């Protein structure tokens, strides 16, 4: 039988309560540098005044989170004068300024869990948020932020509760929004009678965390099955180490997913796919096509083994759009929308390896080597083996720049004027 203490600890764990050493270490490190003049720290006094005209911070493990920034910039679900529900032709965040961080040097975040380095990932996530809160970057100063949007599904899965605890410990009135809870809310609000199975496509790490099934079970009892891909996000970013094409990876992943689902004989077909990774909205059509392909697929005996598993109409839920709405509701609720349109442009940052850091392991192309990246342990909160530098279109790999240019026009325009 469980002792009362064991029950309490189990309850705290189930709530994701992160009152632990790792969060404390980051909290104390920042507290020890209240002027924000050390790595991984921020100026405490920045958060004592009126925050309304500060920018909104958005971070991801890489550039995939730009899909979330685009969704926020394009969001128009309210009348900007009254706040009433209903688009007015003016983006809801029109007057706001954004600061984006892509921790590209340390990605994929989706692989830390499989490498047994979840705690290191949690430290990275806390440091990403502290970067947004602070003023330091490699080549100068940036403004602090009034909100932090975790655009990364994996980072939300492993870091949202830690960040909540850290913000509380610091007494920060800063809004915090994570993409997973917003995605579950989106699933609920767009269901419109859909009661079939829900397929959540995400990284292997996000799937291992069970964050989506947990969040979805709070809003619906529809069956959920996860499809974790180890290579799709990297392939979408044009990672040269992934040889298969995006289309082939999706087709194979969806095929494996349906094969496994068929073996467990689900009672309802899948009628909804949650795009639970930042990169997947960029290939939404290919994902749709893959499900349609397998639905119509004929086996050698002429049967269609997956027909009953995939509903004829398949909806997609893009958590990015719902993150925008969650952000809007939080800022409105806290009376933190900008009081005047920002005259300054958005700012973008990207992490790069720091070859001068003692013991850093680099691959031939200058990126962190796999062994080094996934071999690190938490504890050095102020480590600077990677540095955050301004992101410009020229710093993006060719394939990524093309995707952003073609699929994320508002972000591309803003990125072009950022320096
Ligand atoms: N941004 C990550 C996510 O949404 C995908 C890329 C990665 O694994 O870092 O889960």
PDB file of N, CA and C in Angstrom, residues 289-350:
ATOM      1  N   UNK A 289      -2.420  13.610 -48.465  1.00  0.00           N
ATOM      2  CA  UNK A 289      -2.304  12.699 -49.614  1.00  0.00           C
ATOM      3  C   UNK A 289      -1.882  11.299 -49.163  1.00  0.00           C
ATOM      4  N   UNK A 290      -1.030  11.215 -48.154  1.00  0.00           N
ATOM      5  CA  UNK A 290      -0.563   9.900 -47.697  1.00  0.00           C
ATOM      6  C   UNK A 290      -1.713   9.107 -47.073  1.00  0.00           C
ATOM      7  N   UNK A 291      -2.531   9.771 -46.262  1.00  0.00           N
ATOM      8  CA  UNK A 291      -3.677   9.055 -45.678  1.00  0.00           C
ATOM      9  C   UNK A 291      -4.627   8.599 -46.794  1.00  0.00           C
ATOM     10  N   UNK A 292      -4.858   9.465 -47.790  1.00  0.00           N
ATOM     11  CA  UNK A 292      -5.747   9.102 -48.900  1.00  0.00           C
ATOM     12  C   UNK A 292      -5.152   7.928 -49.686  1.00  0.00           C
ATOM     13  N   UNK A 293      -3.827   7.979 -49.879  1.00  0.00           N
ATOM     14  CA  UNK A 293      -3.148   6.899 -50.608  1.00  0.00           C
ATOM     15  C   UNK A 293      -3.387   5.554 -49.931  1.00  0.00           C
ATOM     16  N   UNK A 294      -3.184   5.518 -48.613  1.00  0.00           N
ATOM     17  CA  UNK A 294      -3.318   4.232 -47.906  1.00  0.00           C
ATOM     18  C   UNK A 294      -4.776   3.811 -47.777  1.00  0.00           C
ATOM     19  N   UNK A 295      -5.659   4.781 -47.731  1.00  0.00           N
ATOM     20  CA  UNK A 295      -7.081   4.435 -47.656  1.00  0.00           C
ATOM     21  C   UNK A 295      -7.498   3.678 -48.927  1.00  0.00           C
ATOM     22  N   UNK A 296      -6.962   4.137 -50.073  1.00  0.00           N
ATOM     23  CA  UNK A 296      -7.327   3.524 -51.358  1.00  0.00           C
ATOM     24  C   UNK A 296      -6.426   2.357 -51.735  1.00  0.00           C
ATOM     25  N   UNK A 297      -5.412   2.117 -50.940  1.00  0.00           N
ATOM     26  CA  UNK A 297      -4.408   1.106 -51.287  1.00  0.00           C
ATOM     27  C   UNK A 297      -5.038  -0.287 -51.406  1.00  0.00           C
ATOM     28  N   UNK A 298      -4.663  -0.982 -52.510  1.00  0.00           N
ATOM     29  CA  UNK A 298      -5.150  -2.351 -52.682  1.00  0.00           C
ATOM     30  C   UNK A 298      -4.015  -3.328 -52.426  1.00  0.00           C
ATOM     31  N   UNK A 299      -4.274  -4.315 -51.570  1.00  0.00           N
ATOM     32  CA  UNK A 299      -3.278  -5.363 -51.316  1.00  0.00           C
ATOM     33  C   UNK A 299      -3.267  -6.315 -52.512  1.00  0.00           C
ATOM     34  N   UNK A 300      -2.301  -7.248 -52.534  1.00  0.00           N
ATOM     35  CA  UNK A 300      -2.182  -8.135 -53.699  1.00  0.00           C
ATOM     36  C   UNK A 300      -3.430  -9.012 -53.881  1.00  0.00           C
ATOM     37  N   UNK A 301      -4.193  -9.245 -52.796  1.00  0.00           N
ATOM     38  CA  UNK A 301      -5.411 -10.065 -52.947  1.00  0.00           C
ATOM     39  C   UNK A 301      -6.623  -9.211 -53.348  1.00  0.00           C
ATOM     40  N   UNK A 302      -6.381  -7.931 -53.656  1.00  0.00           N
ATOM     41  CA  UNK A 302      -7.461  -7.059 -54.123  1.00  0.00           C
ATOM     42  C   UNK A 302      -8.205  -6.353 -52.999  1.00  0.00           C
ATOM     43  N   UNK A 303      -7.916  -6.731 -51.746  1.00  0.00           N
ATOM     44  CA  UNK A 303      -8.633  -6.079 -50.626  1.00  0.00           C
ATOM     45  C   UNK A 303      -8.060  -4.688 -50.358  1.00  0.00           C
ATOM     46  N   UNK A 304      -8.807  -3.887 -49.624  1.00  0.00           N
ATOM     47  CA  UNK A 304      -8.316  -2.551 -49.239  1.00  0.00           C
ATOM     48  C   UNK A 304      -8.210  -2.532 -47.704  1.00  0.00           C
ATOM     49  N   UNK A 305      -7.034  -2.953 -47.192  1.00  0.00           N
ATOM     50  CA  UNK A 305      -6.916  -3.220 -45.752  1.00  0.00           C
ATOM     51  C   UNK A 305      -7.091  -1.998 -44.856  1.00  0.00           C
ATOM     52  N   UNK A 306      -6.885  -0.786 -45.414  1.00  0.00           N
ATOM     53  CA  UNK A 306      -6.940   0.387 -44.532  1.00  0.00           C
ATOM     54  C   UNK A 306      -8.181   1.241 -44.759  1.00  0.00           C
ATOM     55  N   UNK A 307      -9.045   0.779 -45.651  1.00  0.00           N
ATOM     56  CA  UNK A 307     -10.210   1.586 -46.011  1.00  0.00           C
ATOM     57  C   UNK A 307     -11.051   1.942 -44.779  1.00  0.00           C
ATOM     58  N   UNK A 308     -11.244   0.932 -43.910  1.00  0.00           N
ATOM     59  CA  UNK A 308     -12.128   1.180 -42.760  1.00  0.00           C
ATOM     60  C   UNK A 308     -11.411   1.939 -41.640  1.00  0.00           C
ATOM     61  N   UNK A 309     -10.108   2.162 -41.828  1.00  0.00           N
ATOM     62  CA  UNK A 309      -9.365   2.859 -40.766  1.00  0.00           C
ATOM     63  C   UNK A 309      -9.313   4.367 -40.967  1.00  0.00           C
ATOM     64  N   UNK A 310      -9.531   4.804 -42.202  1.00  0.00           N
ATOM     65  CA  UNK A 310      -9.416   6.240 -42.504  1.00  0.00           C
ATOM     66  C   UNK A 310     -10.762   6.752 -42.997  1.00  0.00           C
ATOM     67  N   UNK A 311     -11.332   7.717 -42.293  1.00  0.00           N
ATOM     68  CA  UNK A 311     -12.636   8.257 -42.684  1.00  0.00           C
ATOM     69  C   UNK A 311     -12.521   8.962 -44.037  1.00  0.00           C
ATOM     70  N   UNK A 312     -13.602   8.972 -44.830  1.00  0.00           N
ATOM     71  CA  UNK A 312     -13.535   9.616 -46.153  1.00  0.00           C
ATOM     72  C   UNK A 312     -13.178  11.099 -46.053  1.00  0.00           C
ATOM     73  N   UNK A 313     -13.647  11.756 -45.007  1.00  0.00           N
ATOM     74  CA  UNK A 313     -13.251  13.154 -44.817  1.00  0.00           C
ATOM     75  C   UNK A 313     -12.317  13.221 -43.620  1.00  0.00           C
ATOM     76  N   UNK A 314     -11.115  13.691 -43.893  1.00  0.00           N
ATOM     77  CA  UNK A 314     -10.095  13.714 -42.840  1.00  0.00           C
ATOM     78  C   UNK A 314      -9.783  15.162 -42.511  1.00  0.00           C
ATOM     79  N   UNK A 315     -10.029  15.553 -41.262  1.00  0.00           N
ATOM     80  CA  UNK A 315      -9.719  16.931 -40.847  1.00  0.00           C
ATOM     81  C   UNK A 315      -8.285  17.014 -40.353  1.00  0.00           C
ATOM     82  N   UNK A 316      -7.728  18.202 -40.457  1.00  0.00           N
ATOM     83  CA  UNK A 316      -6.411  18.434 -39.847  1.00  0.00           C
ATOM     84  C   UNK A 316      -6.536  19.562 -38.831  1.00  0.00           C
ATOM     85  N   UNK A 317      -5.918  19.370 -37.684  1.00  0.00           N
ATOM     86  CA  UNK A 317      -5.882  20.447 -36.682  1.00  0.00           C
ATOM     87  C   UNK A 317      -4.446  20.962 -36.622  1.00  0.00           C
ATOM     88  N   UNK A 318      -4.287  22.251 -36.873  1.00  0.00           N
ATOM     89  CA  UNK A 318      -2.963  22.860 -36.802  1.00  0.00           C
ATOM     90  C   UNK A 318      -2.875  23.631 -35.485  1.00  0.00           C
ATOM     91  N   UNK A 319      -2.141  23.101 -34.493  1.00  0.00           N
ATOM     92  CA  UNK A 319      -2.079  23.770 -33.196  1.00  0.00           C
ATOM     93  C   UNK A 319      -1.574  25.210 -33.295  1.00  0.00           C
ATOM     94  N   UNK A 320      -0.869  25.535 -34.375  1.00  0.00           N
ATOM     95  CA  UNK A 320      -0.329  26.893 -34.503  1.00  0.00           C
ATOM     96  C   UNK A 320      -1.447  27.934 -34.471  1.00  0.00           C
ATOM     97  N   UNK A 321      -2.519  27.677 -35.222  1.00  0.00           N
ATOM     98  CA  UNK A 321      -3.612  28.640 -35.284  1.00  0.00           C
ATOM     99  C   UNK A 321      -4.253  28.799 -33.908  1.00  0.00           C
ATOM    100  N   UNK A 322      -4.310  27.709 -33.177  1.00  0.00           N
ATOM    101  CA  UNK A 322      -4.947  27.750 -31.855  1.00  0.00           C
ATOM    102  C   UNK A 322      -4.027  28.361 -30.818  1.00  0.00           C
ATOM    103  N   UNK A 323      -2.746  28.271 -31.077  1.00  0.00           N
ATOM    104  CA  UNK A 323      -1.799  28.941 -30.188  1.00  0.00           C
ATOM    105  C   UNK A 323      -1.996  30.448 -30.301  1.00  0.00           C
ATOM    106  N   UNK A 324      -2.218  30.908 -31.514  1.00  0.00           N
ATOM    107  CA  UNK A 324      -2.463  32.339 -31.732  1.00  0.00           C
ATOM    108  C   UNK A 324      -3.687  32.786 -30.934  1.00  0.00           C
ATOM    109  N   UNK A 325      -4.736  31.991 -30.986  1.00  0.00           N
ATOM    110  CA  UNK A 325      -5.959  32.364 -30.265  1.00  0.00           C
ATOM    111  C   UNK A 325      -5.726  32.320 -28.748  1.00  0.00           C
ATOM    112  N   UNK A 326      -4.989  31.301 -28.284  1.00  0.00           N
ATOM    113  CA  UNK A 326      -4.700  31.204 -26.837  1.00  0.00           C
ATOM    114  C   UNK A 326      -3.897  32.427 -26.391  1.00  0.00           C
ATOM    115  N   UNK A 327      -2.959  32.843 -27.245  1.00  0.00           N
ATOM    116  CA  UNK A 327      -2.145  34.016 -26.918  1.00  0.00           C
ATOM    117  C   UNK A 327      -3.023  35.265 -26.838  1.00  0.00           C
ATOM    118  N   UNK A 328      -3.895  35.410 -27.828  1.00  0.00           N
ATOM    119  CA  UNK A 328      -4.787  36.582 -27.854  1.00  0.00           C
ATOM    120  C   UNK A 328      -5.640  36.625 -26.586  1.00  0.00           C
ATOM    121  N   UNK A 329      -6.231  35.480 -26.244  1.00  0.00           N
ATOM    122  CA  UNK A 329      -7.111  35.438 -25.059  1.00  0.00           C
ATOM    123  C   UNK A 329      -6.315  35.775 -23.791  1.00  0.00           C
ATOM    124  N   UNK A 330      -5.094  35.260 -23.689  1.00  0.00           N
ATOM    125  CA  UNK A 330      -4.294  35.514 -22.481  1.00  0.00           C
ATOM    126  C   UNK A 330      -3.906  36.989 -22.388  1.00  0.00           C
ATOM    127  N   UNK A 331      -3.467  37.564 -23.519  1.00  0.00           N
ATOM    128  CA  UNK A 331      -3.050  38.974 -23.486  1.00  0.00           C
ATOM    129  C   UNK A 331      -4.242  39.886 -23.179  1.00  0.00           C
ATOM    130  N   UNK A 332      -5.384  39.583 -23.814  1.00  0.00           N
ATOM    131  CA  UNK A 332      -6.592  40.375 -23.544  1.00  0.00           C
ATOM    132  C   UNK A 332      -6.972  40.266 -22.083  1.00  0.00           C
ATOM    133  N   UNK A 333      -6.981  39.013 -21.598  1.00  0.00           N
ATOM    134  CA  UNK A 333      -7.412  38.759 -20.216  1.00  0.00           C
ATOM    135  C   UNK A 333      -6.530  39.487 -19.217  1.00  0.00           C
ATOM    136  N   UNK A 334      -5.244  39.623 -19.543  1.00  0.00           N
ATOM    137  CA  UNK A 334      -4.314  40.278 -18.611  1.00  0.00           C
ATOM    138  C   UNK A 334      -4.148  41.764 -18.940  1.00  0.00           C
ATOM    139  N   UNK A 335      -4.932  42.258 -19.902  1.00  0.00           N
ATOM    140  CA  UNK A 335      -4.832  43.654 -20.331  1.00  0.00           C
ATOM    141  C   UNK A 335      -3.394  43.999 -20.753  1.00  0.00           C
ATOM    142  N   UNK A 336      -2.844  43.127 -21.587  1.00  0.00           N
ATOM    143  CA  UNK A 336      -1.439  43.318 -21.989  1.00  0.00           C
ATOM    144  C   UNK A 336      -1.257  43.547 -23.487  1.00  0.00           C
ATOM    145  N   UNK A 337      -2.358  43.844 -24.212  1.00  0.00           N
ATOM    146  CA  UNK A 337      -2.169  44.147 -25.633  1.00  0.00           C
ATOM    147  C   UNK A 337      -1.446  45.500 -25.733  1.00  0.00           C
ATOM    148  N   UNK A 338      -0.700  45.698 -26.836  1.00  0.00           N
ATOM    149  CA  UNK A 338       0.068  46.945 -27.001  1.00  0.00           C
ATOM    150  C   UNK A 338      -0.869  48.162 -26.974  1.00  0.00           C
ATOM    151  N   UNK A 339      -0.387  49.249 -26.394  1.00  0.00           N
ATOM    152  CA  UNK A 339      -1.227  50.455 -26.336  1.00  0.00           C
ATOM    153  C   UNK A 339      -1.093  51.273 -27.612  1.00  0.00           C
ATOM    154  N   UNK A 340       0.058  51.107 -28.316  1.00  0.00           N
ATOM    155  CA  UNK A 340       0.257  51.831 -29.584  1.00  0.00           C
ATOM    156  C   UNK A 340       1.018  50.913 -30.533  1.00  0.00           C
ATOM    157  N   UNK A 341       0.759  51.048 -31.846  1.00  0.00           N
ATOM    158  CA  UNK A 341       1.446  50.172 -32.792  1.00  0.00           C
ATOM    159  C   UNK A 341       2.956  50.343 -32.684  1.00  0.00           C
ATOM    160  N   UNK A 342       3.661  49.231 -32.716  1.00  0.00           N
ATOM    161  CA  UNK A 342       5.115  49.299 -32.611  1.00  0.00           C
ATOM    162  C   UNK A 342       5.705  49.858 -33.899  1.00  0.00           C
ATOM    163  N   UNK A 343       6.654  50.795 -33.777  1.00  0.00           N
ATOM    164  CA  UNK A 343       7.279  51.337 -34.992  1.00  0.00           C
ATOM    165  C   UNK A 343       8.522  50.513 -35.339  1.00  0.00           C
ATOM    166  N   UNK A 344       9.002  49.709 -34.378  1.00  0.00           N
ATOM    167  CA  UNK A 344      10.204  48.895 -34.643  1.00  0.00           C
ATOM    168  C   UNK A 344       9.794  47.553 -35.231  1.00  0.00           C
ATOM    169  N   UNK A 345      10.691  46.974 -36.036  1.00  0.00           N
ATOM    170  CA  UNK A 345      10.397  45.683 -36.663  1.00  0.00           C
ATOM    171  C   UNK A 345      10.645  44.517 -35.706  1.00  0.00           C
ATOM    172  N   UNK A 346      10.267  43.331 -36.165  1.00  0.00           N
ATOM    173  CA  UNK A 346      10.505  42.121 -35.376  1.00  0.00           C
ATOM    174  C   UNK A 346      11.998  41.816 -35.329  1.00  0.00           C
ATOM    175  N   UNK A 347      12.369  40.998 -34.353  1.00  0.00           N
ATOM    176  CA  UNK A 347      13.767  40.569 -34.240  1.00  0.00           C
ATOM    177  C   UNK A 347      13.814  39.047 -34.265  1.00  0.00           C
ATOM    178  N   UNK A 348      14.832  38.503 -34.912  1.00  0.00           N
ATOM    179  CA  UNK A 348      14.956  37.046 -35.057  1.00  0.00           C
ATOM    180  C   UNK A 348      16.355  36.617 -34.624  1.00  0.00           C
ATOM    181  N   UNK A 349      16.416  35.537 -33.859  1.00  0.00           N
ATOM    182  CA  UNK A 349      17.718  35.005 -33.420  1.00  0.00           C
ATOM    183  C   UNK A 349      17.770  33.502 -33.663  1.00  0.00           C
ATOM    184  N   UNK A 350      18.997  33.047 -33.827  1.00  0.00           N
ATOM    185  CA  UNK A 350      19.257  31.645 -34.133  1.00  0.00           C
ATOM    186  C   UNK A 350      20.470  31.235 -33.304  1.00  0.00           C
TER     187      UNK A 350
END
